[in-house]
Amino acid sequence: MKVLIVGAGVIGTVYGGSLGVAGDTVSVLQHGPRTIDIAANGLIARDAGSGDVMRAPVDVVADAGGEIYDFVLVAVRREQLADACVSLLALVGAPSILLLGNNPDGRSIVPDQLRSRLRLGFPGVGGTLVDGTVAYTRIKPQPTALEAVDDTHVAEFAAHLISRDFAVERIHDMEGWLAYHAVLVACICSALDRCGTDTQRLAGDRAMLRSLCHALTEGFAALRRRGVGGLPGNLRVLHSRMLTPIAAAYWSRTMRSPNGELWFGAHARHAGAETRALSGDVLDRVGDDPMVPHLRELLRSA
């Protein structure tokens, strides 16, 4: 495939690099000093577990309309998404467009003329970008989630990820899945913010962990009351009211482990604008629901 990457932070680097190594022709849309480094050195990512380094040479292009692409991967933060989608209006041909990230608004975020080609997804990795290299880890409880649509380019994307040992899950109700995941990310990042974005501090703060778990349970229940489908099964089981002590212990272990920093800590530290945007999205969606006191208190602090 001929692929365009829009947004070459942690997620764009890992997935764009994986496609390049798998044999796709990859270009990156120019944006700021990060893409100057990419033009010189390519996309570089190191598996934090194995230490294996992936390096993929890519072209950096000034606008989205200079070439005809088969597949466009948009991997930007929530607050950058609307502007990134405007840049896609320059695309020529009819490429499949995958939004891979926090996007509780689903298809409504993009211009009307792009919606028929739009696919939704969420990454299954976390990591940090330091001196041009991404250190990343796969998130075992959360495979790369891709909308279950009949799209040959998305299918090829999934196949190339699987060939690189990425777990992939196809989701039928991806818009609902993203709405629930916005609750998860907003609550965890808000709890971390209360603890100075220190994962170890959150791991040891029992009161904050209980508040986090209550907020998640309330948020998921509020979406269900509104008829929103797509709640991932593992979150549905973990965040039932009867299992709050078990959920708090789970998040304590997760935050104490190295994965706490790679999956959540680094993101909370560097993506405050996204956390605030997601918190606003969630609060708007639950509205005046009287059964979400912990959720409202936690997210309003963001």
PDB file of C-alpha atoms in Angstrom:
ATOM      1  CA  MET A   1       0.000   0.000   0.000  1.00  0.00           C
ATOM      2  CA  LYS A   2       0.940   3.633  -0.392  1.00  0.00           C
ATOM      3  CA  VAL A   3       0.369   5.129   3.054  1.00  0.00           C
ATOM      4  CA  LEU A   4       0.207   8.654   4.476  1.00  0.00           C
ATOM      5  CA  ILE A   5       0.760   9.182   8.207  1.00  0.00           C
ATOM      6  CA  VAL A   6      -0.799  12.292   9.763  1.00  0.00           C
ATOM      7  CA  GLY A   7       0.725  12.760  13.196  1.00  0.00           C
ATOM      8  CA  ALA A   8       4.092  11.135  13.897  1.00  0.00           C
ATOM      9  CA  GLY A   9       4.236  11.085  17.670  1.00  0.00           C
ATOM     10  CA  VAL A  10       4.338   7.819  19.597  1.00  0.00           C
ATOM     11  CA  ILE A  11       1.400   6.178  17.822  1.00  0.00           C
ATOM     12  CA  GLY A  12       2.159   7.414  14.317  1.00  0.00           C
ATOM     13  CA  THR A  13       5.795   6.381  14.664  1.00  0.00           C
ATOM     14  CA  VAL A  14       5.065   2.853  15.903  1.00  0.00           C
ATOM     15  CA  TYR A  15       2.324   2.077  13.382  1.00  0.00           C
ATOM     16  CA  GLY A  16       3.861   3.996  10.491  1.00  0.00           C
ATOM     17  CA  GLY A  17       7.220   2.352  11.136  1.00  0.00           C
ATOM     18  CA  SER A  18       5.565  -1.065  11.316  1.00  0.00           C
ATOM     19  CA  LEU A  19       3.918  -0.527   7.933  1.00  0.00           C
ATOM     20  CA  GLY A  20       7.204   0.617   6.439  1.00  0.00           C
ATOM     21  CA  VAL A  21       9.050  -2.434   7.748  1.00  0.00           C
ATOM     22  CA  ALA A  22       6.214  -4.656   6.476  1.00  0.00           C
ATOM     23  CA  GLY A  23       6.830  -3.368   2.950  1.00  0.00           C
ATOM     24  CA  ASP A  24       4.396  -0.481   2.527  1.00  0.00           C
ATOM     25  CA  THR A  25       5.512   2.840   1.018  1.00  0.00           C
ATOM     26  CA  VAL A  26       5.084   5.355   3.825  1.00  0.00           C
ATOM     27  CA  SER A  27       4.974   9.155   3.749  1.00  0.00           C
ATOM     28  CA  VAL A  28       4.513  11.500   6.722  1.00  0.00           C
ATOM     29  CA  LEU A  29       2.651  14.794   6.500  1.00  0.00           C
ATOM     30  CA  GLN A  30       4.969  17.658   7.393  1.00  0.00           C
ATOM     31  CA  HIS A  31       4.344  19.262  10.765  1.00  0.00           C
ATOM     32  CA  GLY A  32       6.849  21.102  12.926  1.00  0.00           C
ATOM     33  CA  PRO A  33      10.370  20.129  14.000  1.00  0.00           C
ATOM     34  CA  ARG A  34       9.453  16.472  14.584  1.00  0.00           C
ATOM     35  CA  THR A  35       9.072  15.880  10.860  1.00  0.00           C
ATOM     36  CA  ILE A  36      12.406  17.581  10.151  1.00  0.00           C
ATOM     37  CA  ASP A  37      14.038  14.839  12.236  1.00  0.00           C
ATOM     38  CA  ILE A  38      11.941  12.177  10.500  1.00  0.00           C
ATOM     39  CA  ALA A  39      13.010  13.413   7.056  1.00  0.00           C
ATOM     40  CA  ALA A  40      16.638  12.933   8.069  1.00  0.00           C
ATOM     41  CA  ASN A  41      16.414   9.737  10.128  1.00  0.00           C
ATOM     42  CA  GLY A  42      13.114   8.007   9.366  1.00  0.00           C
ATOM     43  CA  LEU A  43      10.700   6.560  11.910  1.00  0.00           C
ATOM     44  CA  ILE A  44      12.563   4.872  14.771  1.00  0.00           C
ATOM     45  CA  ALA A  45      10.922   2.839  17.534  1.00  0.00           C
ATOM     46  CA  ARG A  46      12.358   0.542  20.210  1.00  0.00           C
ATOM     47  CA  ASP A  47      10.378  -2.248  21.838  1.00  0.00           C
ATOM     48  CA  ALA A  48      10.791  -1.532  25.564  1.00  0.00           C
ATOM     49  CA  GLY A  49      10.463  -5.227  26.367  1.00  0.00           C
ATOM     50  CA  SER A  50      12.745  -6.906  23.848  1.00  0.00           C
ATOM     51  CA  GLY A  51      14.975  -3.948  23.047  1.00  0.00           C
ATOM     52  CA  ASP A  52      14.494  -4.565  19.309  1.00  0.00           C
ATOM     53  CA  VAL A  53      14.794  -1.390  17.235  1.00  0.00           C
ATOM     54  CA  MET A  54      12.602  -0.747  14.204  1.00  0.00           C
ATOM     55  CA  ARG A  55      13.769   1.837  11.675  1.00  0.00           C
ATOM     56  CA  ALA A  56      11.755   2.764   8.577  1.00  0.00           C
ATOM     57  CA  PRO A  57      12.869   5.373   6.023  1.00  0.00           C
ATOM     58  CA  VAL A  58       9.944   7.556   4.933  1.00  0.00           C
ATOM     59  CA  ASP A  59       9.240  10.613   2.800  1.00  0.00           C
ATOM     60  CA  VAL A  60       7.979  13.816   4.417  1.00  0.00           C
ATOM     61  CA  VAL A  61       5.409  15.624   2.267  1.00  0.00           C
ATOM     62  CA  ALA A  62       4.228  19.218   2.514  1.00  0.00           C
ATOM     63  CA  ASP A  63       0.535  18.549   1.897  1.00  0.00           C
ATOM     64  CA  ALA A  64      -1.867  15.635   1.659  1.00  0.00           C
ATOM     65  CA  GLY A  65      -2.720  16.271  -1.996  1.00  0.00           C
ATOM     66  CA  GLY A  66       0.677  15.779  -3.578  1.00  0.00           C
ATOM     67  CA  GLU A  67       0.317  12.021  -4.136  1.00  0.00           C
ATOM     68  CA  ILE A  68      -2.427   9.424  -4.469  1.00  0.00           C
ATOM     69  CA  TYR A  69      -2.572   7.225  -1.369  1.00  0.00           C
ATOM     70  CA  ASP A  70      -4.342   3.963  -0.651  1.00  0.00           C
ATOM     71  CA  PHE A  71      -4.494   4.407   3.112  1.00  0.00           C
ATOM     72  CA  VAL A  72      -4.268   7.428   5.424  1.00  0.00           C
ATOM     73  CA  LEU A  73      -3.539   6.887   9.115  1.00  0.00           C
ATOM     74  CA  VAL A  74      -4.429   9.836  11.372  1.00  0.00           C
ATOM     75  CA  ALA A  75      -2.771   9.547  14.786  1.00  0.00           C
ATOM     76  CA  VAL A  76      -3.142  12.891  16.541  1.00  0.00           C
ATOM     77  CA  ARG A  77      -4.492  13.919  19.938  1.00  0.00           C
ATOM     78  CA  ARG A  78      -8.128  14.683  20.569  1.00  0.00           C
ATOM     79  CA  GLU A  79      -7.720  18.468  20.508  1.00  0.00           C
ATOM     80  CA  GLN A  80      -5.758  18.315  17.225  1.00  0.00           C
ATOM     81  CA  LEU A  81      -8.170  16.058  15.392  1.00  0.00           C
ATOM     82  CA  ALA A  82     -10.508  18.626  13.849  1.00  0.00           C
ATOM     83  CA  ASP A  83      -7.631  20.606  12.304  1.00  0.00           C
ATOM     84  CA  ALA A  84      -5.953  17.420  11.076  1.00  0.00           C
ATOM     85  CA  CYS A  85      -9.166  16.358   9.344  1.00  0.00           C
ATOM     86  CA  VAL A  86      -9.366  19.684   7.505  1.00  0.00           C
ATOM     87  CA  SER A  87      -5.942  18.950   5.993  1.00  0.00           C
ATOM     88  CA  LEU A  88      -7.394  15.750   4.532  1.00  0.00           C
ATOM     89  CA  LEU A  89      -9.671  17.737   2.224  1.00  0.00           C
ATOM     90  CA  ALA A  90      -6.656  18.046  -0.082  1.00  0.00           C
ATOM     91  CA  LEU A  91      -6.500  14.269  -0.624  1.00  0.00           C
ATOM     92  CA  VAL A  92      -6.844  13.042  -4.194  1.00  0.00           C
ATOM     93  CA  GLY A  93      -8.296   9.692  -5.190  1.00  0.00           C
ATOM     94  CA  ALA A  94     -10.347   7.765  -2.649  1.00  0.00           C
ATOM     95  CA  PRO A  95      -8.046   6.441   0.087  1.00  0.00           C
ATOM     96  CA  SER A  96      -9.345   4.728   3.199  1.00  0.00           C
ATOM     97  CA  ILE A  97      -8.895   7.047   6.195  1.00  0.00           C
ATOM     98  CA  LEU A  98      -8.341   5.572   9.658  1.00  0.00           C
ATOM     99  CA  LEU A  99      -8.607   7.753  12.761  1.00  0.00           C
ATOM    100  CA  LEU A 100      -6.502   5.912  15.351  1.00  0.00           C
ATOM    101  CA  GLY A 101      -6.872   7.514  18.775  1.00  0.00           C
ATOM    102  CA  ASN A 102      -9.165   9.131  21.323  1.00  0.00           C
ATOM    103  CA  ASN A 103     -12.211  10.200  19.346  1.00  0.00           C
ATOM    104  CA  PRO A 104     -15.545   9.938  21.208  1.00  0.00           C
ATOM    105  CA  ASP A 105     -17.218  12.070  18.511  1.00  0.00           C
ATOM    106  CA  GLY A 106     -16.746   9.313  15.940  1.00  0.00           C
ATOM    107  CA  ARG A 107     -17.507  10.289  12.348  1.00  0.00           C
ATOM    108  CA  SER A 108     -19.037  13.626  13.268  1.00  0.00           C
ATOM    109  CA  ILE A 109     -15.553  15.089  13.736  1.00  0.00           C
ATOM    110  CA  VAL A 110     -14.695  14.985  10.003  1.00  0.00           C
ATOM    111  CA  PRO A 111     -16.041  17.004   7.059  1.00  0.00           C
ATOM    112  CA  ASP A 112     -19.090  15.448   5.404  1.00  0.00           C
ATOM    113  CA  GLN A 113     -17.330  14.651   2.149  1.00  0.00           C
ATOM    114  CA  LEU A 114     -14.814  12.369   3.904  1.00  0.00           C
ATOM    115  CA  ARG A 115     -17.194  10.305   6.042  1.00  0.00           C
ATOM    116  CA  SER A 116     -17.893   7.541   3.558  1.00  0.00           C
ATOM    117  CA  ARG A 117     -14.187   6.653   3.538  1.00  0.00           C
ATOM    118  CA  LEU A 118     -13.628   7.075   7.273  1.00  0.00           C
ATOM    119  CA  ARG A 119     -12.765   4.159   9.554  1.00  0.00           C
ATOM    120  CA  LEU A 120     -12.315   4.254  13.313  1.00  0.00           C
ATOM    121  CA  GLY A 121      -9.764   2.573  15.551  1.00  0.00           C
ATOM    122  CA  PHE A 122      -7.643   2.760  18.660  1.00  0.00           C
ATOM    123  CA  PRO A 123      -3.979   1.845  19.218  1.00  0.00           C
ATOM    124  CA  GLY A 124      -2.825  -1.049  21.347  1.00  0.00           C
ATOM    125  CA  VAL A 125       0.504   0.471  22.348  1.00  0.00           C
ATOM    126  CA  GLY A 126       1.824   3.084  24.729  1.00  0.00           C
ATOM    127  CA  GLY A 127       5.202   4.734  25.022  1.00  0.00           C
ATOM    128  CA  THR A 128       7.378   7.815  25.103  1.00  0.00           C
ATOM    129  CA  LEU A 129       9.266   9.829  22.498  1.00  0.00           C
ATOM    130  CA  VAL A 130      12.805  10.813  23.509  1.00  0.00           C
ATOM    131  CA  ASP A 131      15.466  12.274  21.186  1.00  0.00           C
ATOM    132  CA  GLY A 132      13.673  11.112  18.055  1.00  0.00           C
ATOM    133  CA  THR A 133      13.158   7.492  19.157  1.00  0.00           C
ATOM    134  CA  VAL A 134       9.911   6.046  20.501  1.00  0.00           C
ATOM    135  CA  ALA A 135      10.184   3.514  23.330  1.00  0.00           C
ATOM    136  CA  TYR A 136       6.946   1.549  23.233  1.00  0.00           C
ATOM    137  CA  THR A 137       5.204  -1.469  24.673  1.00  0.00           C
ATOM    138  CA  ARG A 138       2.168  -3.412  23.520  1.00  0.00           C
ATOM    139  CA  ILE A 139      -0.844  -3.134  25.840  1.00  0.00           C
ATOM    140  CA  LYS A 140      -1.808  -6.782  26.349  1.00  0.00           C
ATOM    141  CA  PRO A 141      -5.307  -6.142  27.783  1.00  0.00           C
ATOM    142  CA  GLN A 142      -6.095  -3.885  24.828  1.00  0.00           C
ATOM    143  CA  PRO A 143      -5.247  -5.108  21.324  1.00  0.00           C
ATOM    144  CA  THR A 144      -5.216  -2.640  18.465  1.00  0.00           C
ATOM    145  CA  ALA A 145      -8.944  -2.056  17.921  1.00  0.00           C
ATOM    146  CA  LEU A 146     -10.155  -1.607  14.344  1.00  0.00           C
ATOM    147  CA  GLU A 147     -13.670  -1.060  13.100  1.00  0.00           C
ATOM    148  CA  ALA A 148     -15.125  -4.231  11.589  1.00  0.00           C
ATOM    149  CA  VAL A 149     -15.875  -2.904   8.109  1.00  0.00           C
ATOM    150  CA  ASP A 150     -15.518  -4.365   4.634  1.00  0.00           C
ATOM    151  CA  ASP A 151     -12.434  -2.399   3.592  1.00  0.00           C
ATOM    152  CA  THR A 152      -9.514  -4.074   1.824  1.00  0.00           C
ATOM    153  CA  HIS A 153      -7.021  -1.456   2.997  1.00  0.00           C
ATOM    154  CA  VAL A 154      -8.014  -1.771   6.654  1.00  0.00           C
ATOM    155  CA  ALA A 155      -7.788  -5.556   6.267  1.00  0.00           C
ATOM    156  CA  GLU A 156      -4.306  -5.191   4.787  1.00  0.00           C
ATOM    157  CA  PHE A 157      -3.321  -2.835   7.613  1.00  0.00           C
ATOM    158  CA  ALA A 158      -4.496  -5.423  10.150  1.00  0.00           C
ATOM    159  CA  ALA A 159      -2.615  -8.208   8.358  1.00  0.00           C
ATOM    160  CA  HIS A 160       0.615  -6.231   8.349  1.00  0.00           C
ATOM    161  CA  LEU A 161       0.251  -5.517  12.067  1.00  0.00           C
ATOM    162  CA  ILE A 162      -0.346  -9.183  12.815  1.00  0.00           C
ATOM    163  CA  SER A 163       2.766 -10.064  10.814  1.00  0.00           C
ATOM    164  CA  ARG A 164       4.635  -7.746  13.206  1.00  0.00           C
ATOM    165  CA  ASP A 165       3.197  -9.547  16.285  1.00  0.00           C
ATOM    166  CA  PHE A 166       0.588  -6.905  17.119  1.00  0.00           C
ATOM    167  CA  ALA A 167      -2.685  -8.303  18.449  1.00  0.00           C
ATOM    168  CA  VAL A 168      -5.667  -6.925  16.511  1.00  0.00           C
ATOM    169  CA  GLU A 169      -9.340  -6.930  17.470  1.00  0.00           C
ATOM    170  CA  ARG A 170     -12.139  -6.047  15.043  1.00  0.00           C
ATOM    171  CA  ILE A 171     -14.953  -4.080  16.721  1.00  0.00           C
ATOM    172  CA  HIS A 172     -18.468  -3.832  15.269  1.00  0.00           C
ATOM    173  CA  ASP A 173     -19.610  -0.866  17.390  1.00  0.00           C
ATOM    174  CA  MET A 174     -16.439   1.206  17.259  1.00  0.00           C
ATOM    175  CA  GLU A 175     -18.177   4.515  17.946  1.00  0.00           C
ATOM    176  CA  GLY A 176     -19.642   3.147  21.172  1.00  0.00           C
ATOM    177  CA  TRP A 177     -16.300   1.529  22.071  1.00  0.00           C
ATOM    178  CA  LEU A 178     -14.587   4.911  21.701  1.00  0.00           C
ATOM    179  CA  ALA A 179     -17.197   6.616  23.899  1.00  0.00           C
ATOM    180  CA  TYR A 180     -16.523   4.146  26.718  1.00  0.00           C
ATOM    181  CA  HIS A 181     -12.788   4.381  26.199  1.00  0.00           C
ATOM    182  CA  ALA A 182     -12.969   8.163  26.508  1.00  0.00           C
ATOM    183  CA  VAL A 183     -14.392   7.644  30.016  1.00  0.00           C
ATOM    184  CA  LEU A 184     -11.495   5.309  30.834  1.00  0.00           C
ATOM    185  CA  VAL A 185      -8.745   7.623  29.570  1.00  0.00           C
ATOM    186  CA  ALA A 186     -10.264  10.817  30.993  1.00  0.00           C
ATOM    187  CA  CYS A 187     -10.708   9.282  34.454  1.00  0.00           C
ATOM    188  CA  ILE A 188      -7.272   7.662  34.652  1.00  0.00           C
ATOM    189  CA  CYS A 189      -5.457  10.763  33.428  1.00  0.00           C
ATOM    190  CA  SER A 190      -7.464  12.980  35.797  1.00  0.00           C
ATOM    191  CA  ALA A 191      -6.588  10.701  38.727  1.00  0.00           C
ATOM    192  CA  LEU A 192      -2.940  10.798  37.712  1.00  0.00           C
ATOM    193  CA  ASP A 193      -3.095  14.574  37.451  1.00  0.00           C
ATOM    194  CA  ARG A 194      -4.325  14.676  41.055  1.00  0.00           C
ATOM    195  CA  CYS A 195      -1.178  12.716  41.951  1.00  0.00           C
ATOM    196  CA  GLY A 196       1.249  14.925  40.034  1.00  0.00           C
ATOM    197  CA  THR A 197       1.174  12.476  37.059  1.00  0.00           C
ATOM    198  CA  ASP A 198       3.238  10.127  39.261  1.00  0.00           C
ATOM    199  CA  THR A 199       2.118   6.530  38.657  1.00  0.00           C
ATOM    200  CA  GLN A 200       3.806   5.289  41.845  1.00  0.00           C
ATOM    201  CA  ARG A 201       2.016   7.887  43.914  1.00  0.00           C
ATOM    202  CA  LEU A 202      -1.348   6.919  42.432  1.00  0.00           C
ATOM    203  CA  ALA A 203      -0.564   3.241  43.026  1.00  0.00           C
ATOM    204  CA  GLY A 204      -0.245   3.938  46.749  1.00  0.00           C
ATOM    205  CA  ASP A 205      -3.197   6.326  47.112  1.00  0.00           C
ATOM    206  CA  ARG A 206      -6.064   4.023  48.090  1.00  0.00           C
ATOM    207  CA  ALA A 207      -8.627   6.804  48.389  1.00  0.00           C
ATOM    208  CA  MET A 208      -7.851   8.121  44.896  1.00  0.00           C
ATOM    209  CA  LEU A 209      -7.937   4.608  43.430  1.00  0.00           C
ATOM    210  CA  ARG A 210     -11.368   4.023  44.953  1.00  0.00           C
ATOM    211  CA  SER A 211     -12.591   7.356  43.576  1.00  0.00           C
ATOM    212  CA  LEU A 212     -11.197   6.420  40.164  1.00  0.00           C
ATOM    213  CA  CYS A 213     -12.989   3.079  40.176  1.00  0.00           C
ATOM    214  CA  HIS A 214     -16.274   4.611  41.354  1.00  0.00           C
ATOM    215  CA  ALA A 215     -15.992   7.231  38.591  1.00  0.00           C
ATOM    216  CA  LEU A 216     -15.401   4.568  35.942  1.00  0.00           C
ATOM    217  CA  THR A 217     -18.305   2.429  37.129  1.00  0.00           C
ATOM    218  CA  GLU A 218     -20.614   5.465  37.143  1.00  0.00           C
ATOM    219  CA  GLY A 219     -19.462   6.641  33.727  1.00  0.00           C
ATOM    220  CA  PHE A 220     -19.944   3.247  32.080  1.00  0.00           C
ATOM    221  CA  ALA A 221     -23.394   2.857  33.686  1.00  0.00           C
ATOM    222  CA  ALA A 222     -24.419   6.340  32.511  1.00  0.00           C
ATOM    223  CA  LEU A 223     -23.539   5.485  28.906  1.00  0.00           C
ATOM    224  CA  ARG A 224     -25.478   2.229  29.127  1.00  0.00           C
ATOM    225  CA  ARG A 225     -28.519   4.127  30.408  1.00  0.00           C
ATOM    226  CA  ARG A 226     -28.269   6.266  27.283  1.00  0.00           C
ATOM    227  CA  GLY A 227     -28.297   3.210  25.073  1.00  0.00           C
ATOM    228  CA  VAL A 228     -24.620   3.396  24.081  1.00  0.00           C
ATOM    229  CA  GLY A 229     -23.275  -0.026  23.104  1.00  0.00           C
ATOM    230  CA  GLY A 230     -19.725  -1.195  22.600  1.00  0.00           C
ATOM    231  CA  LEU A 231     -18.433  -1.476  26.187  1.00  0.00           C
ATOM    232  CA  PRO A 232     -15.392  -3.820  26.107  1.00  0.00           C
ATOM    233  CA  GLY A 233     -16.111  -7.011  28.025  1.00  0.00           C
ATOM    234  CA  ASN A 234     -13.077  -6.799  30.318  1.00  0.00           C
ATOM    235  CA  LEU A 235     -14.058  -3.303  31.467  1.00  0.00           C
ATOM    236  CA  ARG A 236     -17.690  -4.324  31.953  1.00  0.00           C
ATOM    237  CA  VAL A 237     -16.644  -7.111  34.333  1.00  0.00           C
ATOM    238  CA  LEU A 238     -13.912  -5.207  36.183  1.00  0.00           C
ATOM    239  CA  HIS A 239     -15.938  -2.054  36.788  1.00  0.00           C
ATOM    240  CA  SER A 240     -19.097  -3.413  38.318  1.00  0.00           C
ATOM    241  CA  ARG A 241     -19.936  -2.035  41.756  1.00  0.00           C
ATOM    242  CA  MET A 242     -19.349  -5.338  43.530  1.00  0.00           C
ATOM    243  CA  LEU A 243     -15.805  -5.606  42.178  1.00  0.00           C
ATOM    244  CA  THR A 244     -14.579  -2.109  43.127  1.00  0.00           C
ATOM    245  CA  PRO A 245     -11.952  -3.456  45.620  1.00  0.00           C
ATOM    246  CA  ILE A 246     -10.628  -5.826  42.944  1.00  0.00           C
ATOM    247  CA  ALA A 247     -10.576  -3.033  40.353  1.00  0.00           C
ATOM    248  CA  ALA A 248      -8.670  -0.737  42.743  1.00  0.00           C
ATOM    249  CA  ALA A 249      -6.104  -3.476  43.382  1.00  0.00           C
ATOM    250  CA  TYR A 250      -5.757  -4.049  39.629  1.00  0.00           C
ATOM    251  CA  TRP A 251      -5.066  -0.392  38.889  1.00  0.00           C
ATOM    252  CA  SER A 252      -2.660  -0.191  41.837  1.00  0.00           C
ATOM    253  CA  ARG A 253      -0.625  -3.104  40.415  1.00  0.00           C
ATOM    254  CA  THR A 254      -0.749  -1.632  36.919  1.00  0.00           C
ATOM    255  CA  MET A 255       0.434   1.808  38.028  1.00  0.00           C
ATOM    256  CA  ARG A 256       3.209   0.302  40.136  1.00  0.00           C
ATOM    257  CA  SER A 257       4.561  -1.711  37.201  1.00  0.00           C
ATOM    258  CA  PRO A 258       6.699  -0.269  34.376  1.00  0.00           C
ATOM    259  CA  ASN A 259       3.591  -0.440  32.181  1.00  0.00           C
ATOM    260  CA  GLY A 260       1.909   2.205  34.331  1.00  0.00           C
ATOM    261  CA  GLU A 261       4.344   4.806  33.049  1.00  0.00           C
ATOM    262  CA  LEU A 262       4.411   3.594  29.436  1.00  0.00           C
ATOM    263  CA  TRP A 263       0.643   3.077  29.121  1.00  0.00           C
ATOM    264  CA  PHE A 264      -0.636   6.040  31.128  1.00  0.00           C
ATOM    265  CA  GLY A 265       1.921   8.160  33.020  1.00  0.00           C
ATOM    266  CA  ALA A 266       3.771   9.623  30.054  1.00  0.00           C
ATOM    267  CA  HIS A 267       0.522  10.360  28.257  1.00  0.00           C
ATOM    268  CA  ALA A 268      -1.012  12.103  31.275  1.00  0.00           C
ATOM    269  CA  ARG A 269       2.120  14.195  31.681  1.00  0.00           C
ATOM    270  CA  HIS A 270       2.347  15.375  28.087  1.00  0.00           C
ATOM    271  CA  ALA A 271      -1.285  15.415  26.958  1.00  0.00           C
ATOM    272  CA  GLY A 272      -3.034  17.709  29.398  1.00  0.00           C
ATOM    273  CA  ALA A 273      -4.971  19.422  26.616  1.00  0.00           C
ATOM    274  CA  GLU A 274      -6.305  16.063  25.439  1.00  0.00           C
ATOM    275  CA  THR A 275      -7.310  15.085  28.986  1.00  0.00           C
ATOM    276  CA  ARG A 276      -9.246  18.325  29.383  1.00  0.00           C
ATOM    277  CA  ALA A 277     -10.937  17.857  26.009  1.00  0.00           C
ATOM    278  CA  LEU A 278     -11.901  14.260  26.789  1.00  0.00           C
ATOM    279  CA  SER A 279     -13.166  15.234  30.235  1.00  0.00           C
ATOM    280  CA  GLY A 280     -15.382  17.846  28.611  1.00  0.00           C
ATOM    281  CA  ASP A 281     -16.621  15.273  26.078  1.00  0.00           C
ATOM    282  CA  VAL A 282     -17.565  12.839  28.837  1.00  0.00           C
ATOM    283  CA  LEU A 283     -19.257  15.456  31.023  1.00  0.00           C
ATOM    284  CA  ASP A 284     -21.254  16.721  28.041  1.00  0.00           C
ATOM    285  CA  ARG A 285     -22.381  13.196  27.237  1.00  0.00           C
ATOM    286  CA  VAL A 286     -23.568  12.322  30.767  1.00  0.00           C
ATOM    287  CA  GLY A 287     -25.245  15.736  31.093  1.00  0.00           C
ATOM    288  CA  ASP A 288     -27.219  16.237  34.287  1.00  0.00           C
ATOM    289  CA  ASP A 289     -27.321  12.542  35.218  1.00  0.00           C
ATOM    290  CA  PRO A 290     -27.639  12.517  39.044  1.00  0.00           C
ATOM    291  CA  MET A 291     -25.959   9.111  39.375  1.00  0.00           C
ATOM    292  CA  VAL A 292     -22.388  10.163  38.499  1.00  0.00           C
ATOM    293  CA  PRO A 293     -21.111  12.165  41.520  1.00  0.00           C
ATOM    294  CA  HIS A 294     -17.620  10.603  41.572  1.00  0.00           C
ATOM    295  CA  LEU A 295     -17.231  10.937  37.804  1.00  0.00           C
ATOM    296  CA  ARG A 296     -18.300  14.573  37.826  1.00  0.00           C
ATOM    297  CA  GLU A 297     -16.037  15.483  40.758  1.00  0.00           C
ATOM    298  CA  LEU A 298     -12.995  13.768  39.255  1.00  0.00           C
ATOM    299  CA  LEU A 299     -13.362  15.139  35.732  1.00  0.00           C
ATOM    300  CA  ARG A 300     -14.231  18.682  36.752  1.00  0.00           C
ATOM    301  CA  SER A 301     -10.808  18.853  38.387  1.00  0.00           C
ATOM    302  CA  ALA A 302      -9.321  18.448  34.892  1.00  0.00           C
TER     303      ALA A 302
END
